[in-house]
Coordinates of C-alpha atoms and ligand atoms in Angstrom, one line a residue:
M23 CA 150.0 20.5 112.1
S24 CA 147.6 20.9 115.0
D25 CA 147.3 18.3 117.8
T26 CA 143.7 17.4 116.8
V27 CA 144.9 16.6 113.3
T28 CA 147.7 14.5 114.6
I29 CA 145.3 12.6 116.9
K30 CA 142.9 11.9 114.0
R31 CA 145.8 10.7 111.9
K32 CA 146.9 8.2 114.5
R33 CA 143.4 6.9 115.1
G34 CA 142.2 6.8 111.5
L35 CA 138.8 8.2 110.4
D36 CA 135.8 8.3 112.6
I37 CA 133.4 7.9 109.7
M38 CA 130.2 8.6 111.6
K39 CA 131.6 11.9 112.8
V40 CA 132.9 12.7 109.3
R41 CA 129.4 12.1 107.9
E42 CA 128.1 14.9 110.2
D43 CA 130.2 17.3 108.1
F44 CA 128.1 16.5 105.0
P45 CA 124.5 17.7 105.6
I46 CA 123.2 16.2 102.4
L47 CA 123.9 12.7 103.7
R48 CA 121.0 13.1 106.1
T49 CA 118.6 13.2 103.2
T50 CA 115.9 10.5 102.8
V51 CA 114.9 9.2 99.4
F52 CA 111.5 7.4 99.0
G53 CA 111.5 6.9 102.8
H54 CA 114.9 5.4 102.9
P55 CA 118.1 7.0 104.1
L56 CA 120.2 8.2 101.2
V57 CA 123.0 5.8 100.2
Y58 CA 125.1 8.0 97.9
L59 CA 127.3 5.8 95.7
D60 CA 127.7 8.1 92.8
N61 CA 130.8 9.8 94.0
A62 CA 132.7 9.4 90.7
A63 CA 130.1 11.6 89.1
T64 CA 130.4 14.2 91.8
T65 CA 131.2 14.2 95.5
Q66 CA 129.2 15.8 98.3
K67 CA 130.4 19.0 99.9
P68 CA 131.3 19.4 103.6
L69 CA 130.1 22.3 105.6
A70 CA 133.6 23.8 105.5
V71 CA 133.2 24.3 101.8
L72 CA 129.6 25.5 101.9
E73 CA 130.4 28.0 104.6
A74 CA 133.6 29.3 102.9
Q75 CA 131.7 30.0 99.7
D76 CA 128.8 31.5 101.6
R77 CA 131.2 33.7 103.5
Y78 CA 132.9 34.8 100.3
Y79 CA 129.6 35.9 98.7
T80 CA 128.2 37.4 101.9
T81 CA 131.2 39.4 102.9
I82 CA 133.8 39.7 100.2
N83 CA 132.3 39.4 96.7
S84 CA 133.9 41.7 94.2
N85 CA 136.0 41.3 91.0
V86 CA 139.6 40.4 91.5
H87 CA 142.9 42.0 90.4
R88 CA 141.2 45.0 88.7
G89 CA 140.3 47.3 91.6
V90 CA 142.0 49.5 94.1
H91 CA 138.9 49.5 96.3
F92 CA 138.7 47.6 99.6
L93 CA 136.4 44.7 98.5
S94 CA 138.3 44.1 95.3
Q95 CA 141.5 43.7 97.3
Q96 CA 139.8 41.5 99.8
A97 CA 138.5 39.3 96.9
T98 CA 142.0 39.0 95.4
E99 CA 143.3 38.1 98.9
A100 CA 140.7 35.4 99.2
Y101 CA 141.1 34.1 95.7
E102 CA 144.9 33.7 95.2
P103 CA 145.5 31.6 98.3
G104 CA 143.5 28.8 96.7
R105 CA 146.2 28.6 94.0
K106 CA 148.9 28.3 96.7
K107 CA 146.9 25.5 98.5
I108 CA 146.5 23.6 95.2
A109 CA 150.2 24.0 94.4
A110 CA 151.1 22.6 97.8
F111 CA 148.5 19.8 97.6
I112 CA 150.0 18.4 94.4
H113 CA 153.6 19.5 95.2
A114 CA 154.0 21.8 92.2
R115 CA 157.3 23.6 92.1
H116 CA 155.7 27.0 91.3
T117 CA 152.3 28.5 92.2
H118 CA 152.1 29.9 88.7
E119 CA 152.0 26.4 87.3
I120 CA 148.4 26.2 88.5
I121 CA 145.9 27.3 85.9
F122 CA 142.3 27.8 87.0
T123 CA 139.7 26.3 84.6
K124 CA 136.1 25.1 84.7
G125 CA 137.2 21.6 85.3
T126 CA 139.0 18.6 83.9
T127 CA 137.2 18.9 80.6
E128 CA 138.3 22.5 80.0
S129 CA 141.9 21.7 81.3
I130 CA 142.2 19.0 78.7
N131 CA 140.7 21.1 75.9
L132 CA 143.2 23.9 76.8
V133 CA 146.2 21.6 76.3
A134 CA 144.7 19.9 73.3
S135 CA 144.1 23.3 71.6
S136 CA 147.3 25.1 72.6
F137 CA 149.7 22.2 72.4
G138 CA 148.1 21.0 69.2
R139 CA 148.3 24.4 67.4
K140 CA 151.9 24.8 68.4
F141 CA 153.3 21.3 68.0
L142 CA 151.1 19.0 65.9
Q143 CA 152.0 18.6 62.3
K144 CA 150.4 16.5 59.6
G145 CA 151.2 12.8 60.2
D146 CA 152.0 13.3 63.9
A147 CA 150.0 11.4 66.6
I148 CA 148.5 11.8 70.0
L149 CA 148.4 8.6 72.1
V150 CA 145.5 7.9 74.5
T151 CA 144.2 4.6 76.0
A152 CA 141.2 2.5 75.2
M153 CA 139.6 3.4 78.6
E154 CA 139.5 7.2 78.4
H155 CA 136.5 9.4 79.4
H156 CA 135.2 11.2 76.3
S157 CA 136.8 14.3 77.8
N158 CA 140.2 12.8 77.1
I159 CA 139.3 11.6 73.6
V160 CA 137.2 14.1 71.8
P161 CA 139.4 17.2 72.4
W162 CA 142.3 15.3 70.9
Q163 CA 140.2 14.0 68.0
M164 CA 139.2 17.6 67.2
I165 CA 142.7 19.0 67.2
C166 CA 144.0 15.9 65.3
E167 CA 141.4 16.4 62.6
E168 CA 142.3 20.1 62.4
R169 CA 146.1 19.5 62.1
G170 CA 145.9 16.3 60.0
A171 CA 147.3 14.3 62.9
L172 CA 146.3 10.8 64.1
L173 CA 144.8 9.5 67.4
K174 CA 146.4 6.3 68.5
V175 CA 145.2 4.0 71.3
I176 CA 147.0 1.9 73.9
P177 CA 144.9 -1.3 74.1
V178 CA 143.3 -2.6 77.2
N179 CA 142.9 -6.3 78.1
E180 CA 139.9 -8.3 79.2
K181 CA 140.7 -7.5 82.9
G182 CA 140.7 -3.8 82.1
E183 CA 144.4 -3.2 82.3
L184 CA 146.6 -1.4 79.8
V185 CA 148.6 -3.7 77.5
L186 CA 152.0 -2.0 77.9
D187 CA 153.9 -4.5 75.6
E188 CA 152.7 -2.3 72.8
L189 CA 153.6 1.0 74.3
D190 CA 157.2 1.4 73.0
G191 CA 156.1 0.5 69.4
L192 CA 153.2 2.9 69.6
L193 CA 155.3 5.8 70.9
K194 CA 157.6 5.5 67.9
E195 CA 154.8 6.3 65.6
R196 CA 155.4 10.1 65.6
V197 CA 153.6 10.5 69.0
K198 CA 153.9 14.1 70.2
L199 CA 152.0 13.7 73.5
V200 CA 150.5 10.9 75.6
A201 CA 147.2 11.6 77.4
L202 CA 145.8 9.0 79.9
N203 CA 143.6 8.8 82.9
Y204 CA 145.2 7.9 86.3
I205 CA 142.1 6.0 87.4
S206 CA 139.4 4.9 85.1
N207 CA 135.9 6.2 85.8
A208 CA 134.3 3.3 84.0
L209 CA 136.4 0.4 85.4
G210 CA 138.1 1.6 88.5
T211 CA 141.5 0.6 87.1
V212 CA 144.5 2.4 88.6
N213 CA 146.8 2.8 85.6
P214 CA 150.6 2.2 85.8
V215 CA 151.2 5.8 85.1
R216 CA 154.9 5.7 86.2
E217 CA 155.7 3.1 83.6
V218 CA 153.9 5.2 80.9
L219 CA 155.7 8.3 82.0
R220 CA 159.1 6.5 82.0
A221 CA 158.6 5.1 78.5
A222 CA 157.3 8.4 77.0
H223 CA 159.9 10.6 78.6
G224 CA 162.6 8.1 77.4
M225 CA 161.6 9.3 73.9
G226 CA 161.2 13.0 74.9
I227 CA 157.4 12.8 74.8
P228 CA 155.3 14.8 77.3
V229 CA 152.4 13.2 79.2
L230 CA 149.1 14.6 80.4
L231 CA 147.4 12.8 83.3
D232 CA 143.7 13.0 83.6
A233 CA 143.4 12.9 87.4
A234 CA 139.7 13.5 87.6
Q235 CA 139.2 10.1 89.5
A236 CA 142.6 10.1 91.2
I237 CA 143.0 13.4 93.0
Q238 CA 140.4 12.4 95.7
H239 CA 141.7 8.9 96.3
T240 CA 145.5 9.1 96.2
E241 CA 148.3 11.4 97.0
I242 CA 149.7 13.1 93.9
D243 CA 153.1 14.6 93.7
V244 CA 153.6 16.1 90.3
Q245 CA 157.3 16.6 90.8
E246 CA 157.9 13.1 92.0
L247 CA 155.8 11.8 89.1
D248 CA 157.6 14.2 86.8
V249 CA 154.3 14.6 84.9
D250 CA 154.0 17.4 82.3
F251 CA 150.3 18.2 82.6
L252 CA 147.7 17.2 85.1
A253 CA 144.0 17.9 85.0
F254 CA 141.3 17.6 87.7
S255 CA 137.9 19.0 88.8
A256 CA 137.1 20.6 92.1
H257 CA 133.7 19.0 92.3
K258 CA 135.1 15.5 92.5
I259 CA 137.3 16.3 95.5
Y260 CA 134.5 17.7 97.7
G261 CA 134.8 21.2 96.2
P262 CA 132.4 23.3 94.1
T263 CA 131.2 22.5 90.5
G264 CA 132.3 24.6 87.6
F265 CA 135.9 24.9 88.8
G266 CA 139.0 23.0 88.1
V267 CA 142.7 22.9 87.6
L268 CA 145.3 22.4 85.0
Y269 CA 148.8 21.9 86.3
G270 CA 151.6 22.3 83.7
K271 CA 155.3 22.4 84.0
E272 CA 156.5 26.0 83.7
E273 CA 158.7 25.2 80.7
W274 CA 155.7 23.7 78.8
L275 CA 153.2 26.4 79.8
N276 CA 155.6 29.1 78.6
Q277 CA 155.8 27.5 75.2
L278 CA 152.1 27.2 74.7
P279 CA 150.0 30.0 73.1
P280 CA 147.0 31.3 75.0
Y281 CA 143.8 29.2 74.9
Q282 CA 141.3 32.0 74.9
G283 CA 141.6 35.8 74.5
G284 CA 140.0 38.4 76.7
G285 CA 140.6 40.4 79.9
E286 CA 143.2 39.3 82.4
M287 CA 145.3 37.3 79.9
I288 CA 146.9 40.4 78.5
K289 CA 149.6 42.9 79.6
T290 CA 148.8 45.5 76.9
V291 CA 146.4 45.7 74.0
S292 CA 146.4 47.9 70.9
F293 CA 144.9 47.3 67.5
E294 CA 148.4 46.6 66.2
K295 CA 149.6 44.2 68.9
T296 CA 148.7 42.5 72.1
V297 CA 151.2 41.5 74.7
Y298 CA 150.1 38.4 76.7
N299 CA 150.3 38.2 80.4
D300 CA 152.7 36.0 82.4
L301 CA 151.7 32.7 83.9
P302 CA 149.2 31.7 85.1
Y303 CA 147.1 34.6 83.8
K304 CA 148.0 34.0 80.2
F305 CA 145.6 31.1 80.3
E306 CA 142.9 32.7 82.4
A307 CA 140.9 35.0 80.1
G308 CA 137.8 36.7 81.7
T309 CA 136.5 37.1 85.2
P310 CA 137.5 34.0 87.1
D311 CA 135.5 31.9 89.5
M312 CA 136.6 33.5 92.8
A313 CA 134.2 31.5 95.0
G314 CA 135.5 28.4 93.2
S315 CA 139.0 29.0 94.3
V316 CA 137.8 29.7 97.8
G317 CA 135.7 26.5 97.8
L318 CA 138.4 24.3 96.5
G319 CA 140.9 25.7 99.0
A320 CA 138.5 24.9 101.8
A321 CA 138.0 21.4 100.4
L322 CA 141.7 20.8 100.4
D323 CA 142.1 22.1 103.9
Y324 CA 139.2 19.8 105.0
I325 CA 140.8 16.7 103.3
Q326 CA 144.1 17.5 104.8
S327 CA 142.6 17.7 108.3
L328 CA 141.4 14.1 107.8
G329 CA 144.7 13.1 106.3
M330 CA 145.1 11.7 102.7
D331 CA 146.7 8.6 104.2
N332 CA 143.7 7.9 106.4
I333 CA 141.4 8.4 103.5
R334 CA 143.4 6.1 101.3
T335 CA 143.6 3.4 104.0
Y336 CA 139.8 3.5 104.8
E337 CA 138.7 3.6 101.1
H338 CA 141.0 0.6 100.4
E339 CA 139.3 -1.4 103.2
L340 CA 135.9 -0.3 102.0
M341 CA 136.7 -1.3 98.4
A342 CA 137.9 -4.8 99.5
Y343 CA 134.7 -5.2 101.5
A344 CA 132.5 -4.1 98.6
L345 CA 134.4 -6.4 96.1
D346 CA 133.9 -9.4 98.4
A347 CA 130.2 -8.6 98.9
L348 CA 129.5 -8.1 95.2
R349 CA 131.5 -11.2 94.2
G350 CA 129.2 -13.2 96.5
I351 CA 126.1 -12.3 94.4
D352 CA 125.1 -15.1 92.0
G353 CA 125.1 -13.9 88.4
L354 CA 126.9 -10.6 89.1
R355 CA 129.7 -9.9 86.6
L356 CA 132.3 -7.2 87.5
I357 CA 133.3 -5.2 84.4
G358 CA 137.0 -4.5 85.1
E359 CA 139.0 -6.8 87.2
A360 CA 142.3 -5.0 87.4
R361 CA 144.7 -5.9 90.1
E362 CA 145.0 -2.2 91.1
R363 CA 141.7 -0.5 91.5
A364 CA 140.2 2.4 93.4
G365 CA 136.9 4.2 93.8
V366 CA 134.7 2.5 91.2
L367 CA 132.8 -0.8 91.0
S368 CA 131.2 -1.4 87.6
F369 CA 129.0 -4.4 87.1
L370 CA 126.1 -6.2 85.4
V371 CA 123.7 -8.7 86.9
G372 CA 122.5 -11.6 84.8
S373 CA 120.5 -10.2 81.9
I374 CA 119.0 -7.3 83.9
H375 CA 119.4 -4.0 82.1
P376 CA 121.6 -1.6 84.0
F377 CA 118.9 1.1 83.9
D378 CA 116.3 -1.2 85.4
L379 CA 118.7 -2.2 88.2
G380 CA 119.5 1.4 88.8
E381 CA 115.8 2.3 89.1
I382 CA 115.1 -0.4 91.6
L383 CA 118.1 0.6 93.7
D384 CA 116.9 4.3 93.5
K385 CA 113.5 3.3 95.0
Q386 CA 115.5 2.0 98.0
G387 CA 117.4 5.3 98.3
I388 CA 120.6 4.0 96.7
A389 CA 122.2 6.3 94.2
V390 CA 124.3 4.6 91.6
R391 CA 125.0 5.5 88.0
T392 CA 124.0 3.5 85.0
G393 CA 125.1 3.8 81.4
H394 CA 128.3 4.1 79.5
H395 CA 129.8 6.6 81.9
C396 CA 131.1 8.8 79.0
A397 CA 133.5 6.0 78.1
Q398 CA 131.8 4.4 75.1
P399 CA 134.9 2.9 73.4
I400 CA 135.7 0.7 76.4
M401 CA 132.0 -0.3 76.7
D402 CA 132.1 -1.3 73.0
Q403 CA 135.2 -3.4 73.7
Y404 CA 133.3 -5.3 76.3
C405 CA 130.3 -5.5 73.8
I406 CA 128.0 -3.9 76.4
P407 CA 125.9 -0.8 76.2
G408 CA 126.8 0.2 79.8
T409 CA 127.1 -0.9 83.4
V410 CA 125.8 -0.2 86.9
R411 CA 128.5 1.8 88.7
A412 CA 128.8 2.2 92.4
S413 CA 131.5 4.7 93.3
L414 CA 132.9 5.2 96.8
A415 CA 134.0 8.1 99.0
F416 CA 135.4 8.2 102.5
Y417 CA 132.0 9.0 104.0
N418 CA 130.5 5.7 102.7
T419 CA 130.2 2.8 105.2
K420 CA 130.1 -1.0 105.2
S421 CA 126.4 -0.9 106.1
E422 CA 125.8 1.2 102.9
I423 CA 127.6 -1.6 100.9
D424 CA 125.3 -4.1 102.7
A425 CA 122.3 -2.0 101.6
L426 CA 123.5 -2.1 98.0
V427 CA 123.8 -5.9 98.2
T428 CA 120.3 -6.2 99.6
G429 CA 119.0 -3.9 96.9
I430 CA 120.6 -6.0 94.2
H431 CA 119.1 -9.2 95.6
K432 CA 115.7 -7.4 95.6
A433 CA 116.2 -6.5 91.9
I434 CA 117.1 -10.1 91.1
Q435 CA 113.9 -11.3 92.8
L436 CA 111.8 -8.8 90.9
L437 CA 113.5 -9.0 87.5
G438 CA 116.0 -11.9 87.5
Ligands
7TS507 N1 138.0 12.4 83.1 C1 137.5 11.5 83.9 C2 138.3 10.2 84.2 C3 136.2 11.6 84.5 O1 135.8 10.7 85.3 C4 135.5 12.8 84.2 C5 134.1 12.9 84.7 C6 136.0 13.8 83.4 C7 137.3 13.5 82.8 C8 135.3 15.0 83.1 O2 135.2 15.8 84.3 P1 134.4 17.2 84.3 O3 134.4 17.5 85.8 O4 135.1 18.1 83.5 O5 133.0 16.8 83.8 N2 133.4 11.8 85.0 C9 132.1 11.6 85.3 C10 131.5 10.4 85.6 O6 132.2 9.3 85.7 N3 130.2 10.5 85.8 O7 129.9 11.8 85.6 C11 131.1 12.5 85.3

């Protein structure tokens, strides 16, 4: 580790300096400085990522793996290190346990489709939680319907926490796989994934973690967690859109059939028989997103130069500040009051429609998200159509939280 990184780690983050790495944060919206609080939807990209991708297209672009020519080899040499960086970042045992996908959604669809076709029988079940993103519900519903299996649900209490008392009972109902999010995008709940893993593994049941909202906020060690599958998107961890990762334990990935057929995923093809490629290529049909791998690799380098521990400490402090500030607003109701939370603040104010509040905030340059956040079942449980959601990143500041509070007060004056 370089001296500068060590110094940064000791001193924590210099947020104003960090913000300079993100050119888009200098944008003004309706005459106000942009306050970007929609980080759960997608994060902004630092110059390091933008420049790495630009460099790739400007100087290296070519198709990987298939050519003897100079650029093709350069492209392969630029593309494959991304896989190594990701494996190191999540502490995977093997680099070939990292499968490149389009994002969390495709990673989950891959497992649902391949695992489902191989292991799901009529009357079996998949277990999810009541606070999943649609990406971790619908793919399972689809394969369950196809295989005559059932989708079962771990309930969530009023505070937005999993009701684990029911877990053992549910697992006994012919559950073949548990799929849950690490951190909820709708409530901000950090789920007790270790307890779920322990209970599931106690019965020999594999677990898929949807880490779309966790990878950017907390250190993840897949070996220490002993998780079987883990999915995340590059764009939520300061990398490019359209690129993501499925981690799978080698022993599971070797058992699963390919997800899609095409180039790259084969060793030999004849009309009589096709022999599939080894991991990870067995699951990577077609020309991959080379710039995606380069961009995600650059994002992980950037994050590590700041230090995940520094990021976690700062975001924790910012979250505590934001929670205090929002709780001080008369008539504001937090949706999700879990003891362990990260990244996301979901709320409603009096009888103001989330969309109206979002619009008034937007006019003040404050970007929040309104709606059901692709988590309709948990919204139904709270009997609400949606919420206003402010979601944090390490480049957000306490004065941006103050701006949000001022903006909400303004909305109350106008509409309350
Ligand atoms: N799982 C969770 C927990 C998510 O938050 C999201 C995206 C996904 C899966 C899907 O990720 P994708 O990159 O494949 O689309 N969540 C959100 C959100 O909260 N607002 O916009 C996208």
